[in-house]
mmCIF file of C-alpha atoms in Angstrom:
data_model
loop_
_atom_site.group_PDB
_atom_site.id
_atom_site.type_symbol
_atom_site.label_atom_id
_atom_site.label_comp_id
_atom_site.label_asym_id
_atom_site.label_seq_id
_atom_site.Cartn_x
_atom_site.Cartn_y
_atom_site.Cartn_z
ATOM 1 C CA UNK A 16 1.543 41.777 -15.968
ATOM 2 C CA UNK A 17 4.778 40.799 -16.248
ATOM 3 C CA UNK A 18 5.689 40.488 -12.699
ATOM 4 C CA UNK A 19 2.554 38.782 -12.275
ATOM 5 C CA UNK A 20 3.604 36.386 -14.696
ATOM 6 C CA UNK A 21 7.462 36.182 -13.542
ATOM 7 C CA UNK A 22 5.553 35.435 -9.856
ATOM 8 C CA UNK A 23 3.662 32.230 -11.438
ATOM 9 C CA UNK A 24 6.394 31.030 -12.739
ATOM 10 C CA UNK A 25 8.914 31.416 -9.806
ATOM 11 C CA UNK A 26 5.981 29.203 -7.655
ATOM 12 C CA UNK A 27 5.814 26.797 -10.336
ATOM 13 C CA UNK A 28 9.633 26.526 -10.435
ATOM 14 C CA UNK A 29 9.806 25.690 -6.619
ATOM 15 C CA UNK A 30 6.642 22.957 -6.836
ATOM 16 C CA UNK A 31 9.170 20.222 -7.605
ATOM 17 C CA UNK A 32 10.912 21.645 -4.444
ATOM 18 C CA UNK A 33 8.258 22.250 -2.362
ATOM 19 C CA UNK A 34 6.499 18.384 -3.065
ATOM 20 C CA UNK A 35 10.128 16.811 -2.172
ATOM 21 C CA UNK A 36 10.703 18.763 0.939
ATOM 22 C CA UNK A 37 6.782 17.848 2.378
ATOM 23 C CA UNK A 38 7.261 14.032 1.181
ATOM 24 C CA UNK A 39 10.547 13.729 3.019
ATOM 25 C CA UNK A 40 8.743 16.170 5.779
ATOM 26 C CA UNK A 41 5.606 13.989 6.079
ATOM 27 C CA UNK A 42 6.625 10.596 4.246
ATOM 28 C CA UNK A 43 2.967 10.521 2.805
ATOM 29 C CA UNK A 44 2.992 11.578 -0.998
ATOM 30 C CA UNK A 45 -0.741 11.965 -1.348
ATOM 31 C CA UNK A 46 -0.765 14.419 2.625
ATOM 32 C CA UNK A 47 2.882 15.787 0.972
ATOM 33 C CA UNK A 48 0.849 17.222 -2.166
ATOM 34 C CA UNK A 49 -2.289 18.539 -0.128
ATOM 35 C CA UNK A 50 0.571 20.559 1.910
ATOM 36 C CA UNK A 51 1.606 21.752 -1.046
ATOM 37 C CA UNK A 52 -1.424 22.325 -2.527
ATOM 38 C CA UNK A 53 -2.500 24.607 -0.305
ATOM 39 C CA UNK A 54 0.921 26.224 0.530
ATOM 40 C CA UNK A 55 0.458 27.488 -3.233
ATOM 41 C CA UNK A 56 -3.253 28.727 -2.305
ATOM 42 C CA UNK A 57 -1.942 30.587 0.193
ATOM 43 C CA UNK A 58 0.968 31.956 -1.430
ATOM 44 C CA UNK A 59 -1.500 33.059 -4.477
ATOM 45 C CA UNK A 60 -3.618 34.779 -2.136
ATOM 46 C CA UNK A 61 -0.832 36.689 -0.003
ATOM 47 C CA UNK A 62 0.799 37.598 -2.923
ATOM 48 C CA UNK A 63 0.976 40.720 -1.469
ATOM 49 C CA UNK A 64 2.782 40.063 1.390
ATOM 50 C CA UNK A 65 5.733 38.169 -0.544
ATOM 51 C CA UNK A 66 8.467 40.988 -0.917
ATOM 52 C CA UNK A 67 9.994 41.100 -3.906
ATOM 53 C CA UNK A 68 13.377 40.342 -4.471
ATOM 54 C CA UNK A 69 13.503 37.580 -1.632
ATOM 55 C CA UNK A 70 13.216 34.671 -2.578
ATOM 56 C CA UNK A 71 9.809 33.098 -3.641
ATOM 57 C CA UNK A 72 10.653 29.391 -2.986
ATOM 58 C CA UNK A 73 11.811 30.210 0.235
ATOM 59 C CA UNK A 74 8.736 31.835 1.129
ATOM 60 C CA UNK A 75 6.774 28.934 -0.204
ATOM 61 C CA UNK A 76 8.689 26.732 2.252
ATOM 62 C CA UNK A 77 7.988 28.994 5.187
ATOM 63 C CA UNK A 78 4.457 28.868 4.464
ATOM 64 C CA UNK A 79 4.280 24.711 3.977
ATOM 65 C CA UNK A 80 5.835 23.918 6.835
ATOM 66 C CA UNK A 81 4.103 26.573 8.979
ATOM 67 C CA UNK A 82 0.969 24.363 7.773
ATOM 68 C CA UNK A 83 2.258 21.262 8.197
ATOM 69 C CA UNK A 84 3.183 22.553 12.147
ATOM 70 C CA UNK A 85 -0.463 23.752 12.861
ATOM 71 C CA UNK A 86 -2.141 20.406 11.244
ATOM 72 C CA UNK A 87 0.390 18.655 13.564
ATOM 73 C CA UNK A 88 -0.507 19.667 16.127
ATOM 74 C CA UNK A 89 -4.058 19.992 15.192
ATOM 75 C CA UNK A 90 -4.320 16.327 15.124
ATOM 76 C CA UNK A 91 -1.212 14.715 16.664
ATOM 77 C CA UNK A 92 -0.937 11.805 14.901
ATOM 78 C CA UNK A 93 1.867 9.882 13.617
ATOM 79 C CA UNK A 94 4.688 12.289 14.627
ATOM 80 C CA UNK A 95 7.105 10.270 15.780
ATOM 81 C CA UNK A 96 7.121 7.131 14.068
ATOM 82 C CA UNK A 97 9.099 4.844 15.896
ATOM 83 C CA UNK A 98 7.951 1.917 13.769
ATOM 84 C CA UNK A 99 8.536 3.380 10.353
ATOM 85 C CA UNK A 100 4.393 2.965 9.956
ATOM 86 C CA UNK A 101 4.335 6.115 8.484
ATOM 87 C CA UNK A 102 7.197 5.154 6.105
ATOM 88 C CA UNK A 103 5.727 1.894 4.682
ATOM 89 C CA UNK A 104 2.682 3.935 3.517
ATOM 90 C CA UNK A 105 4.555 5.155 0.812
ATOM 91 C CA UNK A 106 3.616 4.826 -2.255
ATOM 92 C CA UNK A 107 6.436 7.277 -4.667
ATOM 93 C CA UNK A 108 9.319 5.385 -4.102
ATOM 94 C CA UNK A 109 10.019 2.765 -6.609
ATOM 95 C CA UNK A 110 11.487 -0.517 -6.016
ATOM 96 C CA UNK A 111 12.844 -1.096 -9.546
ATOM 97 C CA UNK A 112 16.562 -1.339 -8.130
ATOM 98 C CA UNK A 113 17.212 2.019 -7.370
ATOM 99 C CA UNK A 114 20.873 2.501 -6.561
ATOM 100 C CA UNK A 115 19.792 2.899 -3.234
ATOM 101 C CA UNK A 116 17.536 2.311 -0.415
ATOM 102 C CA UNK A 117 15.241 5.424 -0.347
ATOM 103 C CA UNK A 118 12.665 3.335 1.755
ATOM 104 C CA UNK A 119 15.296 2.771 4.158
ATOM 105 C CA UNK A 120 16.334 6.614 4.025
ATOM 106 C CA UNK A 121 12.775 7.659 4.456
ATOM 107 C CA UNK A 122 12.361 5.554 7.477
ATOM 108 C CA UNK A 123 14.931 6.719 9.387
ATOM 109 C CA UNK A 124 13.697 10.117 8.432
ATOM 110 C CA UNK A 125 10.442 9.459 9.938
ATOM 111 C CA UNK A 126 11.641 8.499 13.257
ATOM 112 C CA UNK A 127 13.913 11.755 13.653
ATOM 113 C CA UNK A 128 11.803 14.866 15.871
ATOM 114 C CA UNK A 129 9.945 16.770 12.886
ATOM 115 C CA UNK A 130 12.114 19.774 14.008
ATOM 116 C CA UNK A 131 15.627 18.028 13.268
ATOM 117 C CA UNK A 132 14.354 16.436 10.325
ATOM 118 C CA UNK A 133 13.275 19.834 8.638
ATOM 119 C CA UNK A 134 16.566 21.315 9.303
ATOM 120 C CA UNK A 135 18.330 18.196 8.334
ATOM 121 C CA UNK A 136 16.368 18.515 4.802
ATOM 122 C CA UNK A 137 16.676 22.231 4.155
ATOM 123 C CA UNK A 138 20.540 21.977 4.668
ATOM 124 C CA UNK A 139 21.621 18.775 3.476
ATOM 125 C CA UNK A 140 18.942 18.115 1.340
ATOM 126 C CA UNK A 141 17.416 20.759 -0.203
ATOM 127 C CA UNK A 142 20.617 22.345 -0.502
ATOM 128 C CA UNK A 143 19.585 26.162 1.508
ATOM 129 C CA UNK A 144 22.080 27.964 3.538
ATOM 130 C CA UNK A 145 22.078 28.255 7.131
ATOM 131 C CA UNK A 146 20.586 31.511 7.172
ATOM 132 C CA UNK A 147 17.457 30.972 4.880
ATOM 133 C CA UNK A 148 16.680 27.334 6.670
ATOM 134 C CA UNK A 149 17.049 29.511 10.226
ATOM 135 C CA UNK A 150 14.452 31.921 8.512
ATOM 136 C CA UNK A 151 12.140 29.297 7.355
ATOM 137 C CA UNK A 152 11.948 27.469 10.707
ATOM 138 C CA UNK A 153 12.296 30.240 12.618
ATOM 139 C CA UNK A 154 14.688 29.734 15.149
ATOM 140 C CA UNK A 155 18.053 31.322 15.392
ATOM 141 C CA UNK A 156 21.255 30.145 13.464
ATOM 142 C CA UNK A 157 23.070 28.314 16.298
ATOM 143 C CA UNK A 158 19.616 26.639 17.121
ATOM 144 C CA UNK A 159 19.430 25.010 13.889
ATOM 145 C CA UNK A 160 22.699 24.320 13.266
ATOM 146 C CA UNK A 161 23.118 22.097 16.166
ATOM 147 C CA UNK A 162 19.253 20.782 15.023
ATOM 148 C CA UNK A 163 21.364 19.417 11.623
ATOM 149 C CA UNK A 164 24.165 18.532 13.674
ATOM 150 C CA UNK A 165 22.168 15.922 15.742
ATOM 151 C CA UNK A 166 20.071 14.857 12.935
ATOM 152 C CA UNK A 167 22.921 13.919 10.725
ATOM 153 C CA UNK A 168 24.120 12.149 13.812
ATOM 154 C CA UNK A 169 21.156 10.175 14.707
ATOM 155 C CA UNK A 170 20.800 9.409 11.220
ATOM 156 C CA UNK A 171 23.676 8.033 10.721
ATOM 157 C CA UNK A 172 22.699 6.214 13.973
ATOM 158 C CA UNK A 173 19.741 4.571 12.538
ATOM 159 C CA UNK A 174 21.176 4.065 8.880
ATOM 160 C CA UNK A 175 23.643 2.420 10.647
ATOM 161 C CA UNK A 176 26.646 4.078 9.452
ATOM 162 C CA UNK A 177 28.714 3.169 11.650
ATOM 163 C CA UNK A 178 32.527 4.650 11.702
ATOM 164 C CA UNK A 179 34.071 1.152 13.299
ATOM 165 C CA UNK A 180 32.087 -1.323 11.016
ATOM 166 C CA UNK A 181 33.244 1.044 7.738
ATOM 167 C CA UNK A 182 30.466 0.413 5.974
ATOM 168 C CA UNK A 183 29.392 -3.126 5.795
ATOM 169 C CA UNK A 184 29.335 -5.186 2.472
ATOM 170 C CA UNK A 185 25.986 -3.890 1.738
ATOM 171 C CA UNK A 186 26.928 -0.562 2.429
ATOM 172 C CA UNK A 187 29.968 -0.815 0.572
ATOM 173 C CA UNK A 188 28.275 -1.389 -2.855
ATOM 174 C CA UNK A 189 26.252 1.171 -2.375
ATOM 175 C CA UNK A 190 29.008 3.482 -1.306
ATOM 176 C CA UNK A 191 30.900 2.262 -4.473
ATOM 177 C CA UNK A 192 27.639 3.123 -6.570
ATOM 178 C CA UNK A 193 27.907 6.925 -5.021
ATOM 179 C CA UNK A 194 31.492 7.008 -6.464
ATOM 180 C CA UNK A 195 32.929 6.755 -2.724
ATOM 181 C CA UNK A 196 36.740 6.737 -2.983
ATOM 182 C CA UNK A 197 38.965 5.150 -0.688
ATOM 183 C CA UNK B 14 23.944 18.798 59.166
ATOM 184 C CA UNK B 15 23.190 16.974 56.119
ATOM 185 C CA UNK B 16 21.233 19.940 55.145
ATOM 186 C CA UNK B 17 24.074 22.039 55.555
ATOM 187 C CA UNK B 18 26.861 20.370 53.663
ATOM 188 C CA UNK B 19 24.112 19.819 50.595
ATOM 189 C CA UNK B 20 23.738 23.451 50.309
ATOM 190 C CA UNK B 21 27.264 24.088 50.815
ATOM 191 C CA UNK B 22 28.753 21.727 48.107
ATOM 192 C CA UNK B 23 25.406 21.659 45.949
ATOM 193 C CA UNK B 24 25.725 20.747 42.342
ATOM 194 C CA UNK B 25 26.515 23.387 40.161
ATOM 195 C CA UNK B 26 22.947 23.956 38.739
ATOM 196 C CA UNK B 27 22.451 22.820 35.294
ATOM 197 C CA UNK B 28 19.626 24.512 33.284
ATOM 198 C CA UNK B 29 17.202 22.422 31.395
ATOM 199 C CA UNK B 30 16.506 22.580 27.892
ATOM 200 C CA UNK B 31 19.848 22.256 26.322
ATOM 201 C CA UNK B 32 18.788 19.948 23.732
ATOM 202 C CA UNK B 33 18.809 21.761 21.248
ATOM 203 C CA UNK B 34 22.260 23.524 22.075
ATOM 204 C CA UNK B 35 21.313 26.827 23.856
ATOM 205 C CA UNK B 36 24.509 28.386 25.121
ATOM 206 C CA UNK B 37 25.061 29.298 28.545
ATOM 207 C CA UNK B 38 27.264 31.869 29.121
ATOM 208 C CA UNK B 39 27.943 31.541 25.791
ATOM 209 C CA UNK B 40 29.421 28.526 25.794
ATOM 210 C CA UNK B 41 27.960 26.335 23.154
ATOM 211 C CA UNK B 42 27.122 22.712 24.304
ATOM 212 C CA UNK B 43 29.127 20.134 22.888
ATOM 213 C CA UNK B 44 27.914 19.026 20.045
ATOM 214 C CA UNK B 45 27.686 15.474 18.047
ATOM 215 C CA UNK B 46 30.290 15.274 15.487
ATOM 216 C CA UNK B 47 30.546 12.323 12.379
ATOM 217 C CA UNK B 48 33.320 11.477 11.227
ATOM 218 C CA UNK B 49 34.450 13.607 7.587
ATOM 219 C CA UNK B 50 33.455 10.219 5.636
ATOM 220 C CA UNK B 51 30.313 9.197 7.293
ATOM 221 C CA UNK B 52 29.176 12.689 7.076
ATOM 222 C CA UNK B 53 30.124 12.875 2.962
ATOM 223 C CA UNK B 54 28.433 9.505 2.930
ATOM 224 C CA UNK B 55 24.866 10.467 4.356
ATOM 225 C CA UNK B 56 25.169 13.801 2.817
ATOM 226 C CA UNK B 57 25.090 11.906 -0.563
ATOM 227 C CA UNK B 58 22.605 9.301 0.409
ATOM 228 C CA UNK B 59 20.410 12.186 1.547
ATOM 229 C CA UNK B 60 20.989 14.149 -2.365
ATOM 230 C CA UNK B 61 20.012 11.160 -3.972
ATOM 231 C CA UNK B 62 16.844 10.726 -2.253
ATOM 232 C CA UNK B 63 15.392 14.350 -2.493
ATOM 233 C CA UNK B 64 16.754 14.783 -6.408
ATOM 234 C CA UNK B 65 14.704 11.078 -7.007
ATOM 235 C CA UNK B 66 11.982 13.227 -5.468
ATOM 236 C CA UNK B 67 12.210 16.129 -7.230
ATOM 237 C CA UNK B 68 12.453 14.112 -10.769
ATOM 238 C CA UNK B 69 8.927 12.535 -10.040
ATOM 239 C CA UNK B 70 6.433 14.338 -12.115
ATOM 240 C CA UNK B 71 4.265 17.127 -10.745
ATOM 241 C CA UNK B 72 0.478 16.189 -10.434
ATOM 242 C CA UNK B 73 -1.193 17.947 -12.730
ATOM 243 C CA UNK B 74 -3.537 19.561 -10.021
ATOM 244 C CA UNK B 75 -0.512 22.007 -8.920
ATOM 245 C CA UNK B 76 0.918 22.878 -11.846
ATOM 246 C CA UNK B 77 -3.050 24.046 -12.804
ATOM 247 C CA UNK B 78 -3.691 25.830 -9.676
ATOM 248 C CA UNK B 79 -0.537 28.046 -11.191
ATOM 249 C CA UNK B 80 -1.926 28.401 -14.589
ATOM 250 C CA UNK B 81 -5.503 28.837 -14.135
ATOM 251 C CA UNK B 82 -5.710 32.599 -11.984
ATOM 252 C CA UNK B 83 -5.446 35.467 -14.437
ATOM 253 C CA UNK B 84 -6.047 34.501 -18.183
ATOM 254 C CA UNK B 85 -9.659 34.933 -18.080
ATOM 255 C CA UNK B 86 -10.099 38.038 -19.600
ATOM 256 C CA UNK B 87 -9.365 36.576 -23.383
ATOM 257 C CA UNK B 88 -11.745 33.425 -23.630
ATOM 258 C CA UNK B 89 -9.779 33.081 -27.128
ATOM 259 C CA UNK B 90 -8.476 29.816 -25.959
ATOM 260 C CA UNK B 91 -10.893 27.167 -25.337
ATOM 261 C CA UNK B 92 -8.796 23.432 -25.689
#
């Protein structure tokens, strides 16, 4: 009973994880907590199949965004978003002058491929090593490390962070606000 | 004779499907690289959107999908 209780409480640990990983994923809050709602579902009912000693949130992960692949392409809508359509549907992010953009950040999320903006996440984001965020998406190391690599890059792109330019005024405050150093 | 001097000095064949940096012959396709500050730059942006978040507070519907499953057999507590 213990375990079983040390198991609930290792899922509820990763549900702040799991919600920001399938808002950033999706960049709908109310679809982000259905995908989570149900990647808890079926964790709690393949308990059985989640090894322990590995990690639990990891596993959670695998088995949100293995749901969130099938609905894609179940229904096909909205993947790309090349006008940020997706993005202005959100509702979680706050405009009470946040230090920084997140609308901004969330719609140049939205118009990466879903694939380099779940490796972008996982790494940069989320904070998981190369290894578990190759496990998760299942595709080798080198695969997704070149999938961050031209994220990051196209991010940057759309941000527009550009090298030359060296962060514009507006940029610059913010930079200043993220305790950028010359 | 056209023919001929095509298939003699033909392209060297490039596969498809490089995107998303498959090496041939091991040789890993060039890749995109920022520059250090950019890179430090989004990196942050990026950590200070997922932690705002992972601070919002967690529907209540989750966290009681968690707590309701075993429990039952002692209907002691009853709110």
């Amino acid at each position: 009973m213990a375990t079983e209780t040390s198991v609930h409480q290792a899922m509820l640990a990763a549900v702040p994880h799991l919600r920001a990983f399938a808002i950033s994923l999706s960049g709908n809050v109310e679809y982000a907590d259905d995908l989570v709602q149900s990647a808890l579902m079926r964790g709690l009912e393949n308990l059985d199949k989640f090894q322990p000693g590995t990690s639990m949130q990891a596993w959670l992960f695998t088995i949100l965004r293995n749901h969130y692949y099938t609905e894609l392409r179940k229904h096909r809508r909205e993947v790309e978003d090349p006008d940020g359509a997706m993005a202005e549907k959100l509702a979680v992010l706050p405009e009470q002058g946040s230090r920084l953009d997140f609308t901004d950040m969330q719609a140049a999320l939205a118009r990466l491929s879903p694939e380099q903006r779940e490796a972008l996440l996982l790494v940069s984001a989320e904070g998981v090593s190369y290894e578990e965020a190759a496990q998760i998406c299942r595709v080798n190391i080198g695969t997704l490390k070149s999938r961050v690599n031209r994220a990051r890059t196209r991010l940057a792109e759309l941000l527009a962070l550009d090298a030359e330019e060296d962060l514009g005024p507006d940029r610059l405050v913010k930079a200043a606000l993220l305790t950028h150093t010359p | 004779m056209v023919a001929d001097s095509l298939k003699a000095g033909t392209l060297p064949e490039e596969p498809d499907g490089l995107e998303d940096g498959q090496s041939v012959d091991g040789e890993p396709a060039p890749e995109p690289t920022l520059p250090p500050r950019i890179a430090a730059y989004l990196g942050e942006q990026l950590q200070a959107f997922y932690a705002h978040l992972m601070s919002a507070p967690v529907p209540d519907r989750l966290v009681q999908l968690l707590e309701q499953p075993d429990r039952k057999g002692s209907a002691s507590d009853g709110d």
